């Protein structure tokens, strides 16, 4: 193998998997610790829904319900994401651990509009523009128009939880809303004028 350097105080390097043997990768572990883990035989696709780090491919960890690429700066994200942001455990940032926000399409997470990136199987796109500055993939629920919800994760892809009910995302002047529904509550989401069908 080649020589490589480990970040101070870490068992391995999240960006390169330096410090981990063949068939393993560097990933987040319990309570935000960084450690080597064995790669699964059939890892989930990048930005697909996940429940554990062990499901994700090399250089990805399960963060916010999706397998997300690790980074130090936004340039590390390449085509995978739009912004490198710190990972958190509880309310505190995890020192030296960041990931790429996807820059996905909340209206159509699997078949995004031009300039946006697709979320993987079982994931939806959520509006993280207020907290993080971009849209990002997260695990999806099954709630559709009018279903009761408490969180974005309770709703199906293309829907969000607005005031306790799942409502379809829509573009101002778009055709996403069905008969009897209108696109309202328009605001800026990643540079697009979007609202919800109600």
Short mmCIF file of N, CA and C in Angstrom, two decimals:
data_model
loop_
_atom_site.label_atom_id
_atom_site.label_comp_id
_atom_site.label_asym_id
_atom_site.label_seq_id
_atom_site.Cartn_x
_atom_site.Cartn_y
_atom_site.Cartn_z
N UNK A 1 0.81 -1.19 0.00
CA UNK A 1 0.00 0.00 0.00
C UNK A 1 0.85 1.24 0.00
N UNK A 2 0.21 2.38 -0.09
CA UNK A 2 0.90 3.66 -0.08
C UNK A 2 0.89 4.27 1.30
N UNK A 3 1.84 5.15 1.56
CA UNK A 3 1.86 5.88 2.83
C UNK A 3 0.73 6.90 2.83
N UNK A 4 0.14 7.11 3.99
CA UNK A 4 -0.91 8.13 4.11
C UNK A 4 -0.91 8.66 5.53
N UNK A 5 -1.54 9.78 5.73
CA UNK A 5 -1.57 10.42 7.05
C UNK A 5 -2.97 10.33 7.64
N UNK A 6 -3.05 10.12 8.95
CA UNK A 6 -4.33 10.06 9.64
C UNK A 6 -4.62 11.40 10.30
N UNK A 7 -5.86 11.86 10.25
CA UNK A 7 -6.21 13.08 10.98
C UNK A 7 -5.94 12.89 12.47
N UNK A 8 -5.50 13.93 13.14
CA UNK A 8 -5.16 13.85 14.56
C UNK A 8 -6.32 13.30 15.38
N UNK A 9 -6.03 12.30 16.19
CA UNK A 9 -7.02 11.74 17.10
C UNK A 9 -8.02 10.79 16.47
N UNK A 10 -7.87 10.47 15.17
CA UNK A 10 -8.80 9.57 14.50
C UNK A 10 -8.12 8.27 14.10
N UNK A 11 -8.90 7.20 14.09
CA UNK A 11 -8.40 5.88 13.72
C UNK A 11 -8.14 5.78 12.22
N UNK A 12 -8.90 6.58 11.44
CA UNK A 12 -8.79 6.50 9.99
C UNK A 12 -9.23 7.83 9.38
N UNK A 13 -9.05 7.96 8.05
CA UNK A 13 -9.40 9.18 7.33
C UNK A 13 -10.69 8.96 6.55
N UNK A 14 -11.72 9.74 6.86
CA UNK A 14 -13.02 9.60 6.21
C UNK A 14 -12.98 9.83 4.70
N UNK A 15 -12.04 10.67 4.24
CA UNK A 15 -11.98 10.99 2.82
C UNK A 15 -11.29 9.92 1.98
N UNK A 16 -10.31 9.26 2.55
CA UNK A 16 -9.51 8.32 1.77
C UNK A 16 -9.57 6.88 2.28
N UNK A 17 -10.13 6.67 3.49
CA UNK A 17 -10.13 5.38 4.19
C UNK A 17 -8.73 4.94 4.59
N UNK A 18 -7.77 5.87 4.59
CA UNK A 18 -6.43 5.60 5.11
C UNK A 18 -6.58 5.08 6.54
N UNK A 19 -5.84 4.02 6.87
CA UNK A 19 -5.91 3.42 8.19
C UNK A 19 -6.79 2.18 8.24
N UNK A 20 -7.56 1.94 7.18
CA UNK A 20 -8.44 0.77 7.13
C UNK A 20 -7.87 -0.25 6.14
N UNK A 21 -8.07 -1.51 6.43
CA UNK A 21 -7.56 -2.57 5.58
C UNK A 21 -8.44 -2.82 4.37
N UNK A 22 -8.02 -3.78 3.55
CA UNK A 22 -8.77 -4.17 2.36
C UNK A 22 -10.16 -4.65 2.75
N UNK A 23 -11.16 -4.26 2.00
CA UNK A 23 -12.53 -4.69 2.28
C UNK A 23 -13.20 -3.90 3.38
N UNK A 24 -12.57 -2.82 3.83
CA UNK A 24 -13.18 -1.98 4.86
C UNK A 24 -13.05 -0.52 4.47
N UNK A 25 -13.77 0.32 5.16
CA UNK A 25 -13.76 1.76 4.87
C UNK A 25 -13.86 2.54 6.17
N UNK A 26 -13.47 3.78 6.13
CA UNK A 26 -13.58 4.66 7.28
C UNK A 26 -14.98 5.26 7.30
N UNK A 27 -15.60 5.27 8.46
CA UNK A 27 -16.99 5.70 8.56
C UNK A 27 -17.26 6.26 9.95
N UNK A 28 -18.40 6.89 10.11
CA UNK A 28 -18.84 7.27 11.44
C UNK A 28 -19.19 6.02 12.21
N UNK A 29 -18.98 6.06 13.50
CA UNK A 29 -19.33 4.94 14.36
C UNK A 29 -20.29 5.41 15.44
N UNK A 30 -20.28 4.73 16.57
CA UNK A 30 -21.16 5.08 17.68
C UNK A 30 -20.83 6.45 18.23
N UNK A 31 -21.84 7.21 18.59
CA UNK A 31 -21.71 8.53 19.23
C UNK A 31 -20.81 9.48 18.45
N UNK A 32 -20.76 9.32 17.14
CA UNK A 32 -19.99 10.24 16.31
C UNK A 32 -18.52 9.93 16.20
N UNK A 33 -18.06 8.78 16.74
CA UNK A 33 -16.65 8.40 16.63
C UNK A 33 -16.35 7.97 15.19
N UNK A 34 -15.09 8.14 14.77
CA UNK A 34 -14.66 7.73 13.44
C UNK A 34 -13.91 6.41 13.57
N UNK A 35 -14.31 5.41 12.78
CA UNK A 35 -13.69 4.08 12.89
C UNK A 35 -13.82 3.33 11.56
N UNK A 36 -12.99 2.29 11.40
CA UNK A 36 -13.08 1.43 10.22
C UNK A 36 -14.27 0.48 10.40
N UNK A 37 -14.91 0.17 9.28
CA UNK A 37 -15.99 -0.82 9.28
C UNK A 37 -15.88 -1.65 8.01
N UNK A 38 -16.38 -2.87 8.07
CA UNK A 38 -16.35 -3.77 6.92
C UNK A 38 -17.37 -3.28 5.90
N UNK A 39 -16.97 -3.29 4.63
CA UNK A 39 -17.90 -2.90 3.56
C UNK A 39 -18.92 -4.00 3.32
N UNK A 40 -20.18 -3.63 3.12
CA UNK A 40 -21.19 -4.65 2.83
C UNK A 40 -20.98 -5.24 1.43
N UNK A 41 -21.44 -6.48 1.24
CA UNK A 41 -21.30 -7.12 -0.07
C UNK A 41 -22.09 -6.35 -1.13
N UNK A 42 -23.25 -5.83 -0.75
CA UNK A 42 -24.09 -5.05 -1.67
C UNK A 42 -24.50 -3.75 -0.97
N UNK A 43 -23.63 -2.75 -1.01
CA UNK A 43 -23.96 -1.49 -0.33
C UNK A 43 -25.11 -0.76 -1.00
N UNK A 44 -25.76 0.08 -0.23
CA UNK A 44 -26.81 0.95 -0.78
C UNK A 44 -26.14 1.94 -1.74
N UNK A 45 -26.91 2.47 -2.65
CA UNK A 45 -26.40 3.48 -3.58
C UNK A 45 -26.19 4.80 -2.84
N UNK A 46 -25.29 5.66 -3.33
CA UNK A 46 -25.12 6.97 -2.72
C UNK A 46 -26.46 7.73 -2.67
N UNK A 47 -26.71 8.33 -1.52
CA UNK A 47 -27.90 9.14 -1.26
C UNK A 47 -29.21 8.35 -1.30
N UNK A 48 -29.10 7.02 -1.12
CA UNK A 48 -30.29 6.18 -0.93
C UNK A 48 -30.60 6.16 0.57
N UNK A 49 -31.82 5.78 0.90
CA UNK A 49 -32.25 5.68 2.29
C UNK A 49 -31.43 4.62 3.03
N UNK A 50 -31.12 4.88 4.30
CA UNK A 50 -30.36 3.93 5.11
C UNK A 50 -30.78 4.05 6.57
N UNK A 51 -30.45 3.01 7.33
CA UNK A 51 -30.71 3.01 8.77
C UNK A 51 -29.43 2.89 9.58
N UNK A 52 -28.32 2.48 8.94
CA UNK A 52 -27.06 2.29 9.64
C UNK A 52 -25.88 2.57 8.71
N UNK A 53 -24.76 3.00 9.29
CA UNK A 53 -23.55 3.27 8.50
C UNK A 53 -23.12 2.05 7.71
N UNK A 54 -23.28 0.86 8.30
CA UNK A 54 -22.82 -0.39 7.69
C UNK A 54 -23.51 -0.70 6.37
N UNK A 55 -24.57 -0.01 6.02
CA UNK A 55 -25.28 -0.23 4.75
C UNK A 55 -24.66 0.56 3.60
N UNK A 56 -23.81 1.54 3.91
CA UNK A 56 -23.35 2.50 2.90
C UNK A 56 -22.04 2.10 2.23
N UNK A 57 -21.79 2.64 1.02
CA UNK A 57 -20.55 2.33 0.30
C UNK A 57 -19.33 3.02 0.93
N UNK A 58 -18.16 2.73 0.39
CA UNK A 58 -16.91 3.33 0.89
C UNK A 58 -16.98 4.85 0.80
N UNK A 59 -16.49 5.51 1.86
CA UNK A 59 -16.40 6.96 1.98
C UNK A 59 -17.76 7.63 2.22
N UNK A 60 -18.79 6.83 2.48
CA UNK A 60 -20.11 7.34 2.80
C UNK A 60 -20.52 6.84 4.19
N UNK A 61 -21.33 7.64 4.89
CA UNK A 61 -21.93 7.22 6.15
C UNK A 61 -23.41 7.54 6.10
N UNK A 62 -24.19 6.86 6.95
CA UNK A 62 -25.63 7.08 7.02
C UNK A 62 -25.88 8.29 7.91
N UNK A 63 -26.19 9.42 7.27
CA UNK A 63 -26.40 10.68 7.98
C UNK A 63 -27.77 11.22 7.60
N UNK A 64 -28.62 11.46 8.57
CA UNK A 64 -29.95 11.99 8.28
C UNK A 64 -30.80 11.06 7.44
N UNK A 65 -30.57 9.76 7.55
CA UNK A 65 -31.40 8.78 6.84
C UNK A 65 -31.00 8.47 5.42
N UNK A 66 -29.80 8.96 4.98
CA UNK A 66 -29.32 8.64 3.62
C UNK A 66 -27.81 8.47 3.65
N UNK A 67 -27.27 7.66 2.72
CA UNK A 67 -25.83 7.44 2.61
C UNK A 67 -25.19 8.67 1.97
N UNK A 68 -24.41 9.44 2.75
CA UNK A 68 -23.86 10.70 2.26
C UNK A 68 -22.34 10.69 2.24
N UNK A 69 -21.78 11.33 1.21
CA UNK A 69 -20.34 11.39 0.98
C UNK A 69 -19.68 12.32 1.98
N UNK A 70 -18.53 11.88 2.53
CA UNK A 70 -17.75 12.72 3.44
C UNK A 70 -16.92 13.73 2.64
N UNK A 71 -16.62 14.86 3.27
CA UNK A 71 -15.85 15.92 2.62
C UNK A 71 -15.13 16.75 3.68
N UNK A 72 -14.18 17.56 3.24
CA UNK A 72 -13.57 18.58 4.10
C UNK A 72 -13.95 19.97 3.60
N UNK A 73 -14.01 20.10 2.27
CA UNK A 73 -14.42 21.35 1.63
C UNK A 73 -15.39 21.01 0.51
N UNK A 74 -16.15 21.99 0.05
CA UNK A 74 -17.15 21.76 -0.98
C UNK A 74 -16.57 21.16 -2.25
N UNK A 75 -15.32 21.49 -2.59
CA UNK A 75 -14.69 20.94 -3.79
C UNK A 75 -14.59 19.41 -3.73
N UNK A 76 -14.55 18.83 -2.51
CA UNK A 76 -14.50 17.37 -2.36
C UNK A 76 -15.80 16.71 -2.82
N UNK A 77 -16.89 17.47 -2.89
CA UNK A 77 -18.19 16.90 -3.25
C UNK A 77 -18.31 16.59 -4.73
N UNK A 78 -17.58 17.31 -5.58
CA UNK A 78 -17.65 17.07 -7.02
C UNK A 78 -19.07 17.04 -7.50
N UNK A 79 -19.43 16.01 -8.26
CA UNK A 79 -20.78 15.89 -8.81
C UNK A 79 -21.78 15.33 -7.79
N UNK A 80 -21.28 14.90 -6.62
CA UNK A 80 -22.15 14.27 -5.62
C UNK A 80 -22.99 15.25 -4.81
N UNK A 81 -22.53 16.50 -4.69
CA UNK A 81 -23.26 17.43 -3.84
C UNK A 81 -22.94 18.88 -4.13
N UNK A 82 -23.63 19.76 -3.42
CA UNK A 82 -23.48 21.18 -3.67
C UNK A 82 -22.80 21.94 -2.56
N UNK A 83 -22.69 21.35 -1.36
CA UNK A 83 -22.16 22.07 -0.22
C UNK A 83 -21.64 21.10 0.82
N UNK A 84 -20.47 21.38 1.39
CA UNK A 84 -19.89 20.55 2.44
C UNK A 84 -20.25 21.19 3.78
N UNK A 85 -20.95 20.46 4.64
CA UNK A 85 -21.40 20.99 5.93
C UNK A 85 -21.01 20.05 7.07
N UNK A 86 -20.83 20.59 8.28
CA UNK A 86 -20.45 19.75 9.43
C UNK A 86 -21.56 18.77 9.80
N UNK A 87 -21.16 17.56 10.18
CA UNK A 87 -22.10 16.57 10.71
C UNK A 87 -22.31 16.87 12.18
N UNK A 88 -23.48 16.52 12.69
CA UNK A 88 -23.77 16.77 14.10
C UNK A 88 -24.20 15.48 14.79
N UNK A 89 -24.00 15.44 16.09
CA UNK A 89 -24.51 14.36 16.94
C UNK A 89 -25.28 15.06 18.04
N UNK A 90 -26.61 14.87 18.04
CA UNK A 90 -27.44 15.70 18.92
C UNK A 90 -27.45 17.10 18.35
N UNK A 91 -27.10 18.08 19.16
CA UNK A 91 -27.05 19.47 18.69
C UNK A 91 -25.63 19.96 18.47
N UNK A 92 -24.64 19.10 18.72
CA UNK A 92 -23.24 19.54 18.61
C UNK A 92 -22.59 19.01 17.34
N UNK A 93 -21.73 19.85 16.72
CA UNK A 93 -20.98 19.42 15.54
C UNK A 93 -19.95 18.38 15.94
N UNK A 94 -19.72 17.40 15.08
CA UNK A 94 -18.71 16.38 15.32
C UNK A 94 -17.40 16.89 14.74
N UNK A 95 -16.40 17.06 15.57
CA UNK A 95 -15.11 17.63 15.14
C UNK A 95 -14.51 16.83 13.98
N UNK A 96 -14.18 17.53 12.89
CA UNK A 96 -13.51 16.92 11.76
C UNK A 96 -14.39 16.07 10.86
N UNK A 97 -15.71 16.10 11.05
CA UNK A 97 -16.60 15.27 10.26
C UNK A 97 -17.60 16.16 9.52
N UNK A 98 -17.54 16.12 8.18
CA UNK A 98 -18.47 16.88 7.34
C UNK A 98 -18.99 15.98 6.22
N UNK A 99 -20.09 16.39 5.61
CA UNK A 99 -20.67 15.60 4.51
C UNK A 99 -21.21 16.53 3.44
N UNK A 100 -21.44 15.98 2.26
CA UNK A 100 -21.93 16.74 1.11
C UNK A 100 -23.45 16.75 1.08
N UNK A 101 -24.03 17.95 1.11
CA UNK A 101 -25.46 18.08 0.86
C UNK A 101 -25.68 17.78 -0.62
N UNK A 102 -26.77 17.13 -0.94
CA UNK A 102 -27.00 16.64 -2.29
C UNK A 102 -27.36 17.72 -3.31
N UNK A 103 -28.15 18.71 -2.91
CA UNK A 103 -28.63 19.68 -3.90
C UNK A 103 -29.66 19.03 -4.80
N UNK A 104 -30.65 18.38 -4.17
CA UNK A 104 -31.65 17.60 -4.90
C UNK A 104 -32.89 18.46 -5.22
N UNK A 105 -33.90 17.83 -5.78
CA UNK A 105 -35.13 18.50 -6.21
C UNK A 105 -36.29 18.05 -5.33
N UNK A 106 -36.82 18.95 -4.48
CA UNK A 106 -37.91 18.57 -3.58
C UNK A 106 -39.18 18.19 -4.34
N UNK A 107 -39.40 18.76 -5.51
CA UNK A 107 -40.60 18.47 -6.30
C UNK A 107 -40.53 17.07 -6.90
N UNK A 108 -39.36 16.68 -7.39
CA UNK A 108 -39.19 15.37 -8.03
C UNK A 108 -37.83 14.77 -7.62
N UNK A 109 -37.75 14.16 -6.42
CA UNK A 109 -36.48 13.68 -5.89
C UNK A 109 -35.77 12.61 -6.74
N UNK A 110 -36.52 11.77 -7.44
CA UNK A 110 -35.90 10.68 -8.21
C UNK A 110 -35.59 11.09 -9.65
N UNK A 111 -36.34 12.03 -10.20
CA UNK A 111 -36.13 12.52 -11.56
C UNK A 111 -36.07 14.05 -11.51
N UNK A 112 -34.93 14.58 -11.03
CA UNK A 112 -34.85 16.01 -10.75
C UNK A 112 -34.83 16.90 -11.99
N UNK A 113 -35.17 18.16 -11.75
CA UNK A 113 -35.08 19.18 -12.80
C UNK A 113 -33.61 19.43 -13.12
N UNK A 114 -33.34 20.06 -14.24
CA UNK A 114 -31.97 20.36 -14.67
C UNK A 114 -31.23 21.11 -13.57
N UNK A 115 -30.00 20.68 -13.32
CA UNK A 115 -29.16 21.33 -12.32
C UNK A 115 -29.26 20.72 -10.93
N UNK A 116 -30.25 19.87 -10.69
CA UNK A 116 -30.39 19.20 -9.39
C UNK A 116 -29.92 17.75 -9.51
N UNK A 117 -29.68 17.10 -8.36
CA UNK A 117 -29.20 15.72 -8.31
C UNK A 117 -30.30 14.82 -7.75
N UNK A 118 -30.33 13.58 -8.19
CA UNK A 118 -31.35 12.63 -7.75
C UNK A 118 -31.01 12.03 -6.39
N UNK A 119 -32.05 11.77 -5.61
CA UNK A 119 -31.91 10.99 -4.39
C UNK A 119 -32.06 9.52 -4.76
N UNK A 120 -31.48 8.64 -3.96
CA UNK A 120 -31.53 7.21 -4.24
C UNK A 120 -32.80 6.55 -3.74
N UNK A 121 -32.86 5.25 -3.90
CA UNK A 121 -34.00 4.42 -3.52
C UNK A 121 -34.42 4.67 -2.07
N UNK A 122 -35.72 4.88 -1.86
CA UNK A 122 -36.26 5.04 -0.51
C UNK A 122 -36.00 6.39 0.13
N UNK A 123 -35.38 7.30 -0.60
CA UNK A 123 -35.06 8.62 -0.04
C UNK A 123 -35.89 9.70 -0.71
N UNK A 124 -36.05 10.80 -0.01
CA UNK A 124 -36.75 11.96 -0.55
C UNK A 124 -35.83 13.16 -0.42
N UNK A 125 -36.21 14.25 -1.03
CA UNK A 125 -35.44 15.49 -0.95
C UNK A 125 -36.15 16.43 0.02
N UNK A 126 -35.40 16.97 0.97
CA UNK A 126 -35.98 17.88 1.96
C UNK A 126 -35.37 19.27 1.83
N UNK A 127 -36.13 20.25 2.23
CA UNK A 127 -35.69 21.64 2.19
C UNK A 127 -34.85 21.94 3.42
N UNK A 128 -33.54 22.02 3.23
CA UNK A 128 -32.62 22.34 4.32
C UNK A 128 -32.01 23.73 4.11
N UNK A 129 -32.69 24.55 3.29
CA UNK A 129 -32.11 25.84 2.93
C UNK A 129 -31.98 26.78 4.12
N UNK A 130 -32.90 26.72 5.07
CA UNK A 130 -32.82 27.60 6.24
C UNK A 130 -31.68 27.17 7.16
N UNK A 131 -31.61 25.87 7.49
CA UNK A 131 -30.60 25.39 8.42
C UNK A 131 -29.22 25.23 7.77
N UNK A 132 -29.17 24.69 6.55
CA UNK A 132 -27.89 24.30 5.97
C UNK A 132 -27.55 25.00 4.66
N UNK A 133 -28.50 25.62 4.02
CA UNK A 133 -28.20 26.37 2.81
C UNK A 133 -28.40 25.64 1.50
N UNK A 134 -28.98 24.44 1.52
CA UNK A 134 -29.23 23.68 0.29
C UNK A 134 -30.25 22.59 0.58
N UNK A 135 -30.76 21.97 -0.47
CA UNK A 135 -31.65 20.82 -0.30
C UNK A 135 -30.81 19.57 -0.12
N UNK A 136 -31.40 18.56 0.53
CA UNK A 136 -30.64 17.34 0.82
C UNK A 136 -31.55 16.12 0.85
N UNK A 137 -30.98 14.95 0.62
CA UNK A 137 -31.72 13.70 0.66
C UNK A 137 -31.86 13.20 2.09
N UNK A 138 -32.99 12.57 2.36
CA UNK A 138 -33.27 12.00 3.67
C UNK A 138 -34.19 10.80 3.46
N UNK A 139 -34.38 9.99 4.52
CA UNK A 139 -35.27 8.84 4.37
C UNK A 139 -36.70 9.32 4.17
N UNK A 140 -37.45 8.59 3.36
CA UNK A 140 -38.82 8.96 3.01
C UNK A 140 -39.82 8.08 3.72
N UNK A 141 -41.00 8.64 3.94
CA UNK A 141 -42.11 7.86 4.48
C UNK A 141 -43.05 7.48 3.36
N UNK A 142 -44.32 7.27 3.72
CA UNK A 142 -45.29 6.84 2.71
C UNK A 142 -46.49 7.78 2.61
N UNK A 143 -46.55 8.82 3.45
CA UNK A 143 -47.70 9.72 3.47
C UNK A 143 -47.83 10.53 2.19
N UNK A 144 -49.03 10.55 1.63
CA UNK A 144 -49.31 11.35 0.43
C UNK A 144 -50.29 12.46 0.79
N UNK A 145 -50.82 13.15 -0.20
CA UNK A 145 -51.64 14.35 0.01
C UNK A 145 -52.69 14.16 1.12
N UNK A 146 -52.57 14.99 2.16
CA UNK A 146 -53.54 15.00 3.25
C UNK A 146 -53.24 14.05 4.39
N UNK A 147 -52.26 13.16 4.25
CA UNK A 147 -51.93 12.22 5.32
C UNK A 147 -51.36 12.97 6.52
N UNK A 148 -51.66 12.50 7.71
CA UNK A 148 -51.16 13.12 8.93
C UNK A 148 -49.66 12.89 9.05
N UNK A 149 -48.94 13.90 9.53
CA UNK A 149 -47.48 13.77 9.68
C UNK A 149 -46.99 14.65 10.82
N UNK A 150 -45.81 14.32 11.31
CA UNK A 150 -45.12 15.14 12.29
C UNK A 150 -43.79 15.64 11.75
N UNK A 151 -43.18 14.83 10.86
CA UNK A 151 -41.87 15.14 10.29
C UNK A 151 -41.89 14.99 8.78
N UNK A 152 -40.89 15.59 8.11
CA UNK A 152 -40.74 15.41 6.67
C UNK A 152 -40.63 13.92 6.32
N UNK A 153 -39.95 13.16 7.20
CA UNK A 153 -39.71 11.74 6.96
C UNK A 153 -40.98 10.90 7.00
N UNK A 154 -42.11 11.48 7.41
CA UNK A 154 -43.38 10.76 7.40
C UNK A 154 -44.03 10.77 6.01
N UNK A 155 -43.54 11.66 5.14
CA UNK A 155 -44.18 11.85 3.83
C UNK A 155 -43.39 11.17 2.70
N UNK A 156 -44.10 10.82 1.65
CA UNK A 156 -43.51 10.17 0.48
C UNK A 156 -42.64 11.15 -0.31
N UNK A 157 -41.76 10.65 -1.18
CA UNK A 157 -40.95 11.54 -2.02
C UNK A 157 -41.83 12.50 -2.82
N UNK A 158 -41.41 13.78 -2.84
CA UNK A 158 -42.17 14.80 -3.53
C UNK A 158 -43.20 15.49 -2.65
N UNK A 159 -43.34 15.03 -1.39
CA UNK A 159 -44.26 15.62 -0.43
C UNK A 159 -43.48 16.12 0.78
N UNK A 160 -44.06 17.08 1.50
CA UNK A 160 -43.44 17.58 2.73
C UNK A 160 -44.53 17.71 3.78
N UNK A 161 -44.11 17.79 5.03
CA UNK A 161 -45.05 17.91 6.14
C UNK A 161 -45.29 19.40 6.41
N UNK A 162 -46.46 19.89 6.01
CA UNK A 162 -46.85 21.28 6.23
C UNK A 162 -47.98 21.32 7.24
N UNK A 163 -47.73 21.90 8.40
CA UNK A 163 -48.76 22.07 9.45
C UNK A 163 -49.50 20.76 9.75
N UNK A 164 -48.75 19.67 9.89
CA UNK A 164 -49.32 18.40 10.30
C UNK A 164 -49.93 17.55 9.21
N UNK A 165 -49.79 17.97 7.94
CA UNK A 165 -50.34 17.18 6.83
C UNK A 165 -49.33 17.11 5.68
N UNK A 166 -49.24 15.95 5.05
CA UNK A 166 -48.36 15.80 3.89
C UNK A 166 -49.00 16.52 2.70
N UNK A 167 -48.23 17.37 2.05
CA UNK A 167 -48.70 18.08 0.86
C UNK A 167 -47.63 18.01 -0.21
N UNK A 168 -48.06 17.86 -1.47
CA UNK A 168 -47.13 17.77 -2.60
C UNK A 168 -46.44 19.11 -2.81
N UNK A 169 -45.11 19.03 -3.04
CA UNK A 169 -44.37 20.23 -3.44
C UNK A 169 -44.83 20.62 -4.85
N UNK A 170 -44.81 21.91 -5.14
CA UNK A 170 -45.20 22.37 -6.47
C UNK A 170 -44.41 23.62 -6.84
N UNK A 171 -44.24 23.82 -8.12
CA UNK A 171 -43.57 25.01 -8.64
C UNK A 171 -44.62 26.06 -8.97
N UNK A 172 -44.28 27.30 -8.72
CA UNK A 172 -45.19 28.40 -9.05
C UNK A 172 -45.52 28.33 -10.55
N UNK A 173 -46.79 28.18 -10.88
CA UNK A 173 -47.20 28.07 -12.28
C UNK A 173 -47.02 26.67 -12.85
N UNK A 174 -46.62 25.70 -12.01
CA UNK A 174 -46.40 24.33 -12.49
C UNK A 174 -47.68 23.53 -12.55
N UNK A 175 -47.57 22.25 -12.91
CA UNK A 175 -48.74 21.39 -13.09
C UNK A 175 -48.76 20.23 -12.09
N UNK A 176 -48.03 20.33 -10.98
CA UNK A 176 -47.94 19.22 -10.03
C UNK A 176 -49.24 18.97 -9.27
N UNK A 177 -50.02 20.03 -9.01
CA UNK A 177 -51.25 19.90 -8.22
C UNK A 177 -52.39 19.35 -9.08
N UNK A 178 -53.15 18.45 -8.51
CA UNK A 178 -54.28 17.87 -9.23
C UNK A 178 -55.51 18.75 -9.19
N UNK A 179 -56.59 18.25 -9.73
CA UNK A 179 -57.86 18.96 -9.80
C UNK A 179 -58.32 19.33 -8.39
N UNK A 180 -58.72 20.58 -8.20
CA UNK A 180 -59.23 21.03 -6.92
C UNK A 180 -58.14 21.49 -5.96
N UNK A 181 -56.88 21.41 -6.35
CA UNK A 181 -55.78 21.86 -5.50
C UNK A 181 -55.06 23.03 -6.16
N UNK A 182 -54.51 23.91 -5.35
CA UNK A 182 -53.74 25.04 -5.87
C UNK A 182 -52.37 25.06 -5.22
N UNK A 183 -51.39 25.62 -5.92
CA UNK A 183 -50.03 25.75 -5.39
C UNK A 183 -49.96 27.06 -4.62
N UNK A 184 -49.76 26.97 -3.30
CA UNK A 184 -49.76 28.18 -2.48
C UNK A 184 -48.58 28.19 -1.53
N UNK A 185 -48.44 29.29 -0.79
CA UNK A 185 -47.35 29.43 0.17
C UNK A 185 -46.01 29.51 -0.53
N UNK A 186 -45.92 30.18 -1.65
CA UNK A 186 -44.71 30.21 -2.49
C UNK A 186 -43.57 30.93 -1.77
N UNK A 187 -42.41 30.27 -1.74
CA UNK A 187 -41.18 30.89 -1.22
C UNK A 187 -39.97 30.30 -1.93
N UNK A 188 -38.81 30.88 -1.69
CA UNK A 188 -37.59 30.49 -2.37
C UNK A 188 -37.00 29.23 -1.77
N UNK A 189 -36.82 28.21 -2.57
CA UNK A 189 -36.17 26.96 -2.15
C UNK A 189 -35.03 26.71 -3.12
N UNK A 190 -33.82 27.02 -2.70
CA UNK A 190 -32.66 26.80 -3.56
C UNK A 190 -32.72 27.57 -4.86
N UNK A 191 -33.28 28.78 -4.84
CA UNK A 191 -33.35 29.60 -6.04
C UNK A 191 -34.58 29.37 -6.90
N UNK A 192 -35.49 28.50 -6.46
CA UNK A 192 -36.74 28.24 -7.19
C UNK A 192 -37.93 28.69 -6.36
N UNK A 193 -38.96 29.20 -7.03
CA UNK A 193 -40.18 29.59 -6.35
C UNK A 193 -41.09 28.37 -6.22
N UNK A 194 -41.18 27.82 -4.98
CA UNK A 194 -41.93 26.59 -4.74
C UNK A 194 -42.92 26.80 -3.62
N UNK A 195 -43.96 25.96 -3.62
CA UNK A 195 -44.95 25.97 -2.57
C UNK A 195 -45.50 24.58 -2.39
N UNK A 196 -46.70 24.48 -1.84
CA UNK A 196 -47.31 23.16 -1.64
C UNK A 196 -48.74 23.17 -2.17
N UNK A 197 -49.19 21.98 -2.59
CA UNK A 197 -50.54 21.82 -3.12
C UNK A 197 -51.53 21.74 -1.96
N UNK A 198 -52.52 22.61 -1.98
CA UNK A 198 -53.54 22.56 -0.91
C UNK A 198 -54.87 23.06 -1.45
#
